[in-house]
Short mmCIF file of C-alpha atoms in Angstrom, two decimals:
data_model
loop_
_atom_site.label_atom_id
_atom_site.label_comp_id
_atom_site.label_asym_id
_atom_site.label_seq_id
_atom_site.Cartn_x
_atom_site.Cartn_y
_atom_site.Cartn_z
CA MET A 1 139.82 104.68 108.02
CA GLN A 2 136.96 104.40 109.70
CA PRO A 3 133.98 102.09 109.83
CA ILE A 4 130.76 103.14 107.70
CA VAL A 5 127.97 103.05 109.84
CA ILE A 6 124.76 100.60 108.43
CA GLY A 7 121.74 101.26 109.92
CA HIS A 8 120.38 97.76 111.43
CA ARG A 9 116.93 97.07 109.51
CA GLY A 10 117.59 101.18 109.99
CA ALA A 11 116.78 102.54 113.21
CA SER A 12 115.60 100.34 114.49
CA GLY A 13 116.76 100.81 117.69
CA TYR A 14 114.17 103.54 117.36
CA ARG A 15 111.80 102.52 115.52
CA PRO A 16 109.31 99.77 114.40
CA GLU A 17 111.76 98.10 111.92
CA HIS A 18 111.90 97.78 108.55
CA THR A 19 109.14 101.20 107.81
CA ARG A 20 110.13 104.53 106.25
CA GLY A 21 110.40 106.24 109.22
CA ALA A 22 113.22 104.11 110.38
CA TYR A 23 115.37 104.76 107.05
CA GLU A 24 114.93 107.56 107.55
CA LEU A 25 116.18 108.26 110.51
CA ALA A 26 119.57 106.33 110.02
CA VAL A 27 120.48 108.66 107.93
CA ALA A 28 119.02 111.56 109.82
CA LEU A 29 120.93 110.05 112.62
CA GLY A 30 124.21 109.51 110.46
CA ALA A 31 124.19 106.22 109.21
CA ASP A 32 126.18 105.97 105.87
CA ALA A 33 124.30 103.41 104.95
CA VAL A 34 120.79 100.95 105.25
CA GLU A 35 119.98 97.82 105.01
CA PRO A 36 116.97 95.81 104.46
CA ASP A 37 116.63 92.27 104.24
CA VAL A 38 114.92 90.85 101.78
CA VAL A 39 111.71 88.10 100.90
CA VAL A 40 109.93 87.92 98.28
CA THR A 41 105.63 87.32 97.98
CA ARG A 42 104.28 85.38 96.24
CA ASP A 43 103.17 86.62 92.95
CA GLY A 44 107.51 87.94 93.57
CA VAL A 45 107.97 91.77 94.54
CA LEU A 46 110.97 91.41 97.07
CA ILE A 47 109.91 93.69 99.96
CA VAL A 48 111.61 94.44 102.78
CA ARG A 49 111.49 92.27 106.17
CA HIS A 50 113.47 90.51 108.24
CA GLU A 51 112.00 86.64 107.68
CA ASN A 52 109.90 85.69 105.50
CA GLU A 53 107.95 84.71 108.54
CA ILE A 54 106.03 88.55 109.23
CA SER A 55 103.88 87.47 113.05
CA ALA A 56 106.57 89.44 115.25
CA THR A 57 107.12 92.36 112.96
CA THR A 58 103.21 93.37 110.95
CA ASP A 59 100.26 93.56 112.34
CA VAL A 60 98.40 90.40 110.22
CA ALA A 61 98.05 88.05 113.43
CA ALA A 62 95.06 90.35 114.08
CA HIS A 63 93.43 90.85 110.46
CA PRO A 64 90.92 87.45 110.01
CA GLU A 65 91.05 87.54 107.42
CA PHE A 66 94.26 85.83 107.05
CA ALA A 67 93.43 83.50 109.33
CA ASP A 68 94.06 80.77 107.67
CA ARG A 69 97.10 80.90 105.99
CA ARG A 70 98.87 80.16 109.35
CA THR A 71 100.90 77.40 108.67
CA ARG A 72 104.11 75.00 109.74
CA LYS A 73 106.60 74.89 107.24
CA VAL A 74 110.89 74.31 107.02
CA ILE A 75 112.34 77.05 106.63
CA ASP A 76 116.71 76.62 106.30
CA GLY A 77 116.04 73.69 108.29
CA ILE A 78 114.29 75.30 111.67
CA ARG A 79 110.05 75.04 111.94
CA MET A 80 108.30 77.91 111.94
CA THR A 81 104.82 78.72 112.76
CA GLY A 82 103.09 81.86 111.49
CA TRP A 83 102.44 83.50 108.51
CA PHE A 84 105.34 83.88 104.97
CA THR A 85 105.57 85.78 102.99
CA GLU A 86 104.71 83.82 100.41
CA ASP A 87 102.25 82.97 100.29
CA PHE A 88 100.32 85.69 99.54
CA THR A 89 100.34 88.26 97.80
CA TRP A 90 101.60 92.89 96.88
CA ALA A 91 98.12 93.18 97.55
CA GLU A 92 97.53 92.29 100.97
CA LEU A 93 100.05 92.76 102.84
CA ARG A 94 100.01 96.14 101.36
CA THR A 95 97.29 96.28 104.10
CA LEU A 96 99.56 95.17 107.43
CA ARG A 97 101.44 97.55 109.59
CA ALA A 98 104.26 97.29 110.71
CA ARG A 99 105.11 96.59 115.33
CA GLU A 100 108.14 96.95 116.95
CA ARG A 101 110.17 93.12 117.00
CA LEU A 102 111.20 93.42 120.63
CA PRO A 103 108.05 95.57 122.46
CA ALA A 104 108.68 94.56 125.35
CA LEU A 105 111.88 95.91 125.33
CA ARG A 106 111.42 99.11 122.80
CA LYS A 107 108.23 99.90 124.36
CA ALA A 108 109.18 103.47 122.70
CA SER A 109 109.88 101.71 119.24
CA ALA A 110 106.22 100.15 120.11
CA SER A 111 104.39 103.60 120.48
CA PHE A 112 104.82 103.74 116.81
CA ASP A 113 103.22 100.28 116.08
CA GLY A 114 100.15 100.50 112.90
CA ARG A 115 101.62 103.66 112.20
CA PHE A 116 104.14 102.32 108.87
CA PRO A 117 102.77 99.74 105.68
CA LEU A 118 105.17 97.24 104.57
CA LEU A 119 107.83 98.77 101.98
CA ARG A 120 109.47 96.74 99.28
CA LEU A 121 112.96 97.05 97.71
CA ARG A 122 112.07 99.36 95.58
CA ASP A 123 110.42 101.78 97.72
CA VAL A 124 114.16 101.75 99.01
CA PHE A 125 116.12 102.25 97.12
CA LYS A 126 113.60 105.21 95.78
CA LEU A 127 113.70 106.51 99.30
CA MET A 128 117.40 106.00 100.11
CA ASP A 129 117.50 108.41 96.20
CA ARG A 130 115.25 111.24 98.04
CA VAL A 131 117.77 110.98 101.18
CA SER A 132 120.53 110.97 99.70
CA SER A 133 119.44 114.57 97.51
CA ARG A 134 118.30 115.93 100.90
CA ALA A 135 121.04 114.80 103.12
CA ARG A 136 123.60 116.50 100.21
CA ARG A 137 125.38 112.94 100.72
CA PRO A 138 125.10 108.89 99.75
CA VAL A 139 123.25 106.93 100.92
CA GLY A 140 123.94 103.08 100.30
CA VAL A 141 122.22 99.74 101.22
CA VAL A 142 123.65 96.81 102.48
CA ALA A 143 120.62 94.34 101.06
CA GLU A 144 120.38 91.04 102.49
CA ILE A 145 118.61 88.38 100.41
CA LYS A 146 117.25 86.41 102.84
CA HIS A 147 116.29 82.09 102.44
CA ALA A 148 117.81 81.92 98.37
CA SER A 149 117.69 78.81 97.04
CA TYR A 150 114.55 78.37 99.96
CA PHE A 151 112.63 80.55 97.46
CA GLU A 152 114.50 78.76 94.47
CA SER A 153 112.88 75.64 95.39
CA ILE A 154 109.16 76.57 95.91
CA GLY A 155 109.26 78.28 91.61
CA LEU A 156 110.11 81.92 94.25
CA PRO A 157 113.33 82.96 91.38
CA ILE A 158 115.07 85.44 94.09
CA ASP A 159 118.66 86.48 92.35
CA GLU A 160 116.80 86.83 88.69
CA LEU A 161 113.90 89.63 91.01
CA PHE A 162 116.86 90.78 92.70
CA ALA A 163 118.92 91.51 89.43
CA ALA A 164 115.10 93.06 87.65
CA GLU A 165 114.63 95.54 90.29
CA VAL A 166 118.04 96.29 90.64
CA ASN A 167 118.10 97.60 87.03
CA THR A 168 114.03 99.19 87.19
CA ALA A 169 115.45 101.29 90.08
CA GLY A 170 118.93 102.10 88.51
CA TRP A 171 121.30 100.61 90.88
CA ASN A 172 123.16 99.05 89.04
CA ALA A 173 124.95 102.44 88.09
CA GLY A 174 128.48 100.89 90.30
CA ASP A 175 129.02 104.16 92.34
CA GLY A 176 129.84 101.99 95.25
CA ARG A 177 125.89 102.31 96.83
CA LEU A 178 124.93 98.92 96.04
CA THR A 179 126.47 95.88 98.35
CA ILE A 180 124.80 93.35 98.81
CA GLU A 181 124.89 89.95 101.70
CA SER A 182 123.35 86.44 101.79
CA PHE A 183 124.50 83.47 103.96
CA GLU A 184 124.64 81.84 101.47
CA ARG A 185 127.24 82.02 98.56
CA THR A 186 125.92 80.05 95.80
CA LEU A 187 123.10 83.25 95.52
CA LEU A 188 125.92 86.14 95.22
CA ASP A 189 127.37 84.39 92.68
CA GLN A 190 124.12 84.10 91.11
CA VAL A 191 123.33 87.65 91.49
CA TYR A 192 127.28 88.50 89.52
CA ALA A 193 126.31 86.17 86.61
CA ARG A 194 122.72 88.48 85.96
CA GLY A 195 125.00 91.89 85.47
CA ILE A 196 125.15 92.47 89.17
CA TYR A 197 128.40 94.05 90.29
CA GLY A 198 127.57 95.79 93.77
CA LYS A 199 129.64 94.38 96.11
CA ARG A 200 129.34 90.69 97.67
CA ILE A 201 129.85 90.51 101.38
CA PHE A 202 129.10 86.77 102.14
CA LEU A 203 127.90 86.82 105.46
CA LEU A 204 128.98 83.33 108.05
CA GLU A 205 127.54 82.69 111.37
CA ALA A 206 130.01 81.32 114.25
CA THR A 207 128.09 77.97 113.55
CA GLY A 208 125.88 75.42 110.96
CA LYS A 209 126.82 75.64 107.85
CA PRO A 210 125.08 77.59 104.91
CA ALA A 211 121.70 76.93 103.99
CA ASP A 212 122.45 76.87 99.72
CA GLN A 213 125.39 73.97 100.89
CA VAL A 214 123.20 71.57 103.41
CA ARG A 215 120.55 71.33 100.68
CA LEU A 216 123.43 70.27 97.72
CA VAL A 217 126.00 68.13 99.85
CA GLY A 218 123.50 68.28 102.71
CA ARG A 219 126.74 66.75 106.10
CA ALA A 220 128.66 67.88 103.92
CA ALA A 221 128.60 70.95 103.54
CA PRO A 222 131.74 73.06 104.72
CA ASP A 223 130.90 74.54 108.78
CA TYR A 224 130.80 78.44 108.02
CA ALA A 225 133.83 78.00 111.14
CA ASP A 226 136.08 76.80 108.40
CA TYR A 227 135.78 80.34 105.43
CA LEU A 228 136.37 81.89 108.89
CA THR A 229 140.59 80.17 109.57
CA ASP A 230 143.08 82.13 107.90
CA GLN A 231 142.93 79.86 104.57
CA GLY A 232 139.77 79.44 104.20
CA LEU A 233 139.37 82.91 104.48
CA TYR A 234 141.80 83.17 101.51
CA GLY A 235 139.46 80.49 99.14
CA LEU A 236 137.14 83.12 99.19
CA SER A 237 139.19 86.22 98.83
CA GLY A 238 139.09 86.64 94.15
CA LEU A 239 135.63 85.67 94.87
CA VAL A 240 133.08 87.70 97.19
CA ASP A 241 134.64 91.62 97.89
CA GLY A 242 134.84 90.79 101.74
CA VAL A 243 132.90 88.53 104.73
CA SER A 244 131.01 90.04 108.06
CA VAL A 245 130.45 88.01 110.93
CA PRO A 246 128.39 88.43 114.78
CA LYS A 247 130.32 91.18 117.27
CA SER A 248 131.19 88.29 119.72
CA LEU A 249 133.33 86.60 116.43
CA ILE A 250 135.83 90.75 116.26
CA LEU A 251 135.31 90.29 120.38
CA GLU A 252 137.67 87.73 122.15
CA ILE A 253 135.56 87.08 125.45
CA GLY A 254 136.38 84.99 127.56
CA GLN A 255 135.25 81.45 129.43
CA ASP A 256 133.42 83.60 132.32
CA GLY A 257 131.41 85.18 129.91
CA HIS A 258 133.50 88.50 130.06
CA VAL A 259 135.52 90.24 126.70
CA THR A 260 139.31 90.29 127.11
CA GLY A 261 140.73 92.62 124.10
CA ALA A 262 139.57 91.96 120.54
CA SER A 263 140.36 89.07 118.24
CA ASP A 264 142.48 88.83 115.32
CA LEU A 265 139.92 87.86 113.09
CA VAL A 266 140.46 91.97 111.67
CA ASP A 267 143.89 91.36 110.91
CA ALA A 268 143.27 88.33 108.95
CA ALA A 269 140.57 88.95 107.12
CA HIS A 270 142.40 91.98 106.11
CA ALA A 271 145.20 90.05 105.01
CA ALA A 272 143.27 88.14 102.71
CA ASN A 273 141.74 91.23 100.79
CA LEU A 274 138.78 90.98 101.81
CA GLU A 275 136.83 94.33 103.32
CA ILE A 276 134.88 93.17 107.41
CA TYR A 277 132.05 93.80 109.28
CA CYS A 278 130.16 92.88 112.14
CA TRP A 279 126.03 93.08 113.39
CA THR A 280 124.88 94.37 115.49
CA LEU A 281 125.95 97.06 117.96
CA ARG A 282 123.12 97.55 120.50
CA PRO A 283 123.34 99.43 123.45
CA GLU A 284 120.44 98.00 126.07
CA ASN A 285 123.06 95.51 127.93
CA VAL A 286 120.60 92.63 126.92
CA PHE A 287 122.97 92.35 123.92
CA LEU A 288 126.16 93.91 125.36
CA ALA A 289 128.55 90.89 126.37
CA LYS A 290 128.99 90.84 129.61
CA THR A 291 131.72 93.04 130.70
CA PHE A 292 129.37 95.74 129.37
CA GLN A 293 126.04 95.18 131.42
CA ARG A 294 125.87 97.20 133.90
CA GLY A 295 121.98 97.99 136.02
CA ARG A 296 119.25 95.43 136.48
CA PHE A 297 117.35 95.23 133.68
CA ARG A 298 117.76 93.64 130.66
CA ALA A 299 116.34 96.55 128.30
CA ASP A 300 118.83 99.53 130.56
CA PHE A 301 121.75 100.74 128.75
CA GLY A 302 125.47 98.77 129.96
CA ASP A 303 128.37 100.30 128.77
CA TRP A 304 127.78 100.33 125.63
CA GLN A 305 130.11 103.10 124.28
CA THR A 306 133.39 100.78 125.12
CA GLU A 307 131.71 97.42 123.25
CA PHE A 308 132.25 99.45 119.97
CA ARG A 309 134.65 101.46 120.94
CA THR A 310 136.32 98.02 121.28
CA ILE A 311 135.09 96.36 118.66
CA MET A 312 135.08 100.03 116.21
CA GLY A 313 139.29 100.18 117.08
CA THR A 314 140.23 97.15 115.58
CA GLY A 315 139.95 98.48 111.97
CA ILE A 316 136.81 96.86 111.36
CA ASP A 317 135.78 98.26 107.29
CA GLY A 318 132.47 99.16 108.95
CA VAL A 319 129.56 98.66 111.90
CA PHE A 320 125.83 97.81 112.04
CA ALA A 321 123.76 99.36 114.30
CA ASP A 322 120.91 99.58 115.36
CA HIS A 323 120.65 102.74 116.83
CA PRO A 324 123.08 104.68 114.49
CA ASP A 325 123.49 107.79 116.32
CA LEU A 326 125.31 105.45 119.15
CA ALA A 327 128.27 104.68 116.80
CA VAL A 328 128.69 108.04 114.78
CA ALA A 329 129.51 109.33 117.95
CA VAL A 330 131.85 106.09 118.60
CA ARG A 331 133.31 106.49 115.65
CA ASP A 332 133.71 110.56 115.70
CA GLU A 333 135.49 110.33 118.94
CA LEU A 334 137.98 107.93 117.41
CA ALA A 335 138.91 109.87 114.50
CA ALA A 336 138.93 113.10 116.53
CA GLU A 337 141.51 110.95 119.03
CA ALA A 338 143.43 109.53 115.62
CA ARG A 339 144.65 112.92 114.51
CA GLU A 340 144.98 114.04 118.12
CA ASP A 341 147.59 111.30 118.04
CA ARG A 342 149.10 112.52 113.91
#
């Protein structure tokens, strides 16, 4: 079975992320699903932004009426300065416009700055219903719920808000279109307990600890790496449907930074009866492993085809891609080769 291709924040390599333009383009380019990151406003509205700190992805800094909202916070142990969604109402945030997060790298996408308003999660559900009908194929939503324990600590129960939103949108039909992912397994349990039965994917980093566990037990919290052992993966079986990891854990990378092949993590996850996904496939040199970099400039496309093939040839269940058409092209090539080998 070939991996599904998930438009990472839409087609975020071509349009400012989490915008209508990015999501529609992702589907047009062949994505099987799109991934909205979900955060909360002060009045409990779920919106889609990469982070709750929005200075890099919106024009909030250009709004003098919001200048006094700029502040410092510690979110999941990281100190940040900027403007935060939980300090705004939805009525205020809807006056902002989206901007390209990486303008120096993705200048073509940055040319769309200011053209798209922010979206609520409910807008994404409606949009995917519409484009699925237009494309005559089901398009899924892989909702990444951000900073759940932090939001809960300030009186914004994102699990409750998410469950209500999914039910209102009619996306709890059990038809396989909804996936919920989070770096906090507590959140996945909470959403399930509220009767939301979409696929549950536990996001794992190469380093660090889950924020929910740190909040509960401090230094005694398990490392993400503990879940990546055979024992850790078997321990997750039956509690979640799968895991999602950075691509550096799928590639076998030597001390010199060069790729020597693929790791056995995909096989290990499947042995534990878990699905496994990885993020994020990107073609620019700055994001590619050293082996696949070509040319002088960070923004140049390197040998992305070989990196994508190495990852997608492992039997992985799905990949997140900023440029969905490129991932779809590689998947189709691998599928054609597999048919020829039969």
